[in-house]
Amino acid sequence: MKGSWYSFKNIVAVLCFVLFHSFSFAQHYTDLVNPYIGTAGHAHVFLGANVPFGAVQLGPDNIFRGWDWCSGYNYTDSIIKGFSHTHLSGTGMPDLGDVLIMPFTGPVKTGKVTLEEPTAGPSSHFSHKKEKVQPGYYAVTLDDYNIQVQLTATERVGFHQYQFPAGEAAHILIDLKDGIGDKATATWLEKADDSTLYGYRFSKGWAPDQRLYFAIRLSAPIQQFNVYGAAKSDSMKGILGFAKAPGTIMLKVGISPVSSANALANINAEIPHWNFAKVKQDADAKWNKELGKIAIDTKDAEAKKIFYTSLYHTMIDPALFNDANGEYWGPDKQTHKATFQNYTIFSLWDTYRALNPLYTIIQPERVNDMVNTMLAIYQQQGKLPIWHLAGNETNLMPGMSGVQIVAEAYLKGYRGFDTALAFEAVQHTSLRDEFGLNYVKSITYIPNNKVQESVAKAMEYCISDGSIALMAKQMGKADDAALFTKRSHYYRNYFDSTTRFFRGKNEQGEWNQSFAPGRTSHPWIDDYCEGNAWQYTWLVPQDVEGLIKLLGGDTAFVNRLDEFFKLKIEFDPKSPPDISGMIGQYAHGNEPGHHTTYLYAYAGQQWKTAEKVRYILKNLYANTTDGISGNEDCGQMSAWYIFSSLGFYPVFPASGAYVLGSPLFDKATIQLPNKKTFSLKVEQNSPKNIYIQRVILNGKPWPHSYITHQQIRNGGTMTIVMGAKPGAQLDKPRSEY
C-alpha cells in the first residue's frame, strides 16, 4: 500500500507539473499588442478600453488640434480633457466622442476646453510614464488633480474607476456638448435616483443625424447634482459633487442607439456587479481568444508585436450597434429588433480590399451578421451601405463597396442570410441612377464634366460589377452574369492609348485637358480620388488579364509596374495627406493601391511581388507610435500587413483566390471552424531569403502563385521553401476561378 501511495503522489505531482507548465507557457496574446502603434503621425488609431467589435470604445480625448486628432487622442499631446465612450479608429475625418466624463478636484469648471483656454474646463496634464494601456484596459494619472483613472469595458458598457486624493472634495463632469469634430444638436441629462442618471446626446457631424442614449450608474450616492445649459438644448453639462470623496468612485456607463432604458438594461445585462478587476480580466480574455485565432512563430520580436497589434486593430471596427435585447436604430429612423448582431462603422471603400476578406477566414461567425446588417440597411435605405456610421449613410468615398462584400461572402460559401435578397441588393444597388451610375447605363462611361471623381467612381463600379457577375454565374443567372461581366469591362472606356493612362472625358468623348499623371492636387486629380493617374492605372483587380493586354502584354506590363515603383516626381505641397508611404508613385498609405504589388504575379514574375511586399513589411510598418504609413482606416492597413506577412493576399476578393507574396514568419497556424487548422510552414526563411523556391500543399507540389479560399477552409498545411534568389516559376493567378 505504501508503494501505491507514493506512486499516486508521483502521478499527481507529474500532472500538476504538466498543467502548471502548460498554463505557464501558453501564449498570452494580449501581451504582444502595443496599442500605441499608430497613435501618432497620420494613422489616427483609437487608444483606450474596448472589447472586440464592441459598441463602446472608452478612451482619453485631448483638445482637438486638427486632422491628426481624428480619433480624439494623439501620442504627442500632454493634455486630457476627459474620457468619452465612442471613437473612430484610423479614419480621415473626426466624429463621435460621445458622453465625455472627467473627474477633477478644486473649483467647479464648466467652460469649453480649447487650446486658447485649456483651463476653462477641468482638463489635466498627463504623462505617458503614468499611463498604462493594454487591450481592454486603460489607466492614467491626471497630474493636475492627482486622480488615478482606470477604464475597462464590455460590449455596450464603459466601466470607470477613479481614485481621488484623500480628504478633498471631488467632482465629475458629464459633458454632452463636446465631441470630436461634430456638433451637438440636442442633449438631455436627468437624475433618476441617488446613483443613476439618464440622458442622450444627438449630434451632427460626418453622420448627419446621430443619436446616442446613455445611462450612468455610480457606486456611491450622488451628494450634489447640478446641470448647466437649458434642458434639451445643444449644450447640457452636469456636475456630480462629493463634499468628501469616498476614495474610489466607480461609474458604469451604458450606451444605446434606442433609449436610456435600454442603456440601463445593457448595464444590468453586462455588468450587474461592481467588480472592476473581473470586467478587466474578462475583456482581456475576449481579446486573447480573438488574437489567438492566428498563432505565429518567429524570431523577430518586433514583427511579432506589429502582427498582433495589427490583428488587434482589425477588431476595433465595425462596432456593435444594437442593444442586449436586439433593438437598434435604422437609417429609416425607426427602431428595429434584429435576430442577428447589428453593426456600424462600415468604412467599406477601405475595408473590402483586405479587412472583410480576413473576416471570411478568422471571423466566420461574424460574417453572416455583417452581411445581414448590410441587407437590413439595403431594405431600410434602398441601397447597400457605402460608408455607414451610427445609423446614417454618409455616402463618403467613390463606389458601391458594400456590393463586393456581400458578393464575396456568398461566393465563399456563406449562407447565413437570405441569398435571394442578397442578389437583389447587389443588383439593385449597382443599377441605381445616383453618383454617375445613370451614365454607366446610358453611355457606358461617366462624363467628368458632369460627375466629380468620374474615373475613381467608374473603376470602383467595375469591381462591383465583376463581383456581381461571379455571384450571378454561381447562382445560375446567365443573363445577369453576362450583363455584369460586360459592365465590369467598362474601365476600358477611360483608357487613353496615347498616354496609356485612365483619364476623364466629357460627354463629347473629349479627354480632360487638365491632366498630369503624377500630380496629386486639384485640378489634376479631380477625376480621381485620393490618388493620381499613375496610382489608378492598376485598379482593375477584376480583370488583370484585360489590363495586361491593354498595356501591351506581360513584358510591357512588368516594365510599367517597374517604372511605377521607381518614378520620382517633385512633391506637391497641396497633395492630400492620405497619399503617403511612397515607393516611387506607389502610395501604401492609401487603399486603392494595396493590391498593386501582387500584380507582378499575373505577368509571370511573382518574385518581383516578393521583393516589393517584403520591403513594405519591413520598412512601412514599425513598433512605434507612428509605425503606420497612413490612416489606419478601420483596420485595412493592418489587414494588409496580416495577409502579407502570412504570405498571401486577396487581389480580387470575390474570386476567392489569394496571391502568394513573401511570408515573413517561420510558421503560422490559423484556427478554423470545426477544430480545423490551416498551417503555413516556411523553410529557410531569413531577411535575405525572400523568394519562393517551391511550394508544397498537403504533401504535394503546388506549382501555382496563389491558393484558394476553399483550400484554406478545408484545412491542411502549406510549406513554402525560401531562397536568396528568384526560384520557382509559379503559374499565373487568374481573375476568375
PDB file of C-alpha atoms in Angstrom, residues 16 34 50 164 245 266 296 356 370 477 538 679:
ATOM      1  CA  CYS A  16       0.471  19.228 -11.583  1.00  0.00           C
ATOM      2  CA  ASN A  34       1.340  47.581 -28.432  1.00  0.00           C
ATOM      3  CA  ASN A  50     -12.845  48.197 -25.555  1.00  0.00           C
ATOM      4  CA  PHE A 164      -9.426  60.566  -5.677  1.00  0.00           C
ATOM      5  CA  ALA A 245     -14.503  61.945  -1.862  1.00  0.00           C
ATOM      6  CA  ASN A 266     -27.328  46.906 -21.098  1.00  0.00           C
ATOM      7  CA  ILE A 296       2.796  32.722 -35.456  1.00  0.00           C
ATOM      8  CA  ASN A 356     -13.510  41.917 -44.947  1.00  0.00           C
ATOM      9  CA  MET A 370     -22.299  41.819 -41.049  1.00  0.00           C
ATOM     10  CA  LYS A 477     -28.256  33.553 -63.592  1.00  0.00           C
ATOM     11  CA  TRP A 538      -3.736  49.371 -61.601  1.00  0.00           C
ATOM     12  CA  SER A 679      -0.779  25.849 -41.173  1.00  0.00           C
TER      13      SER A 679
END
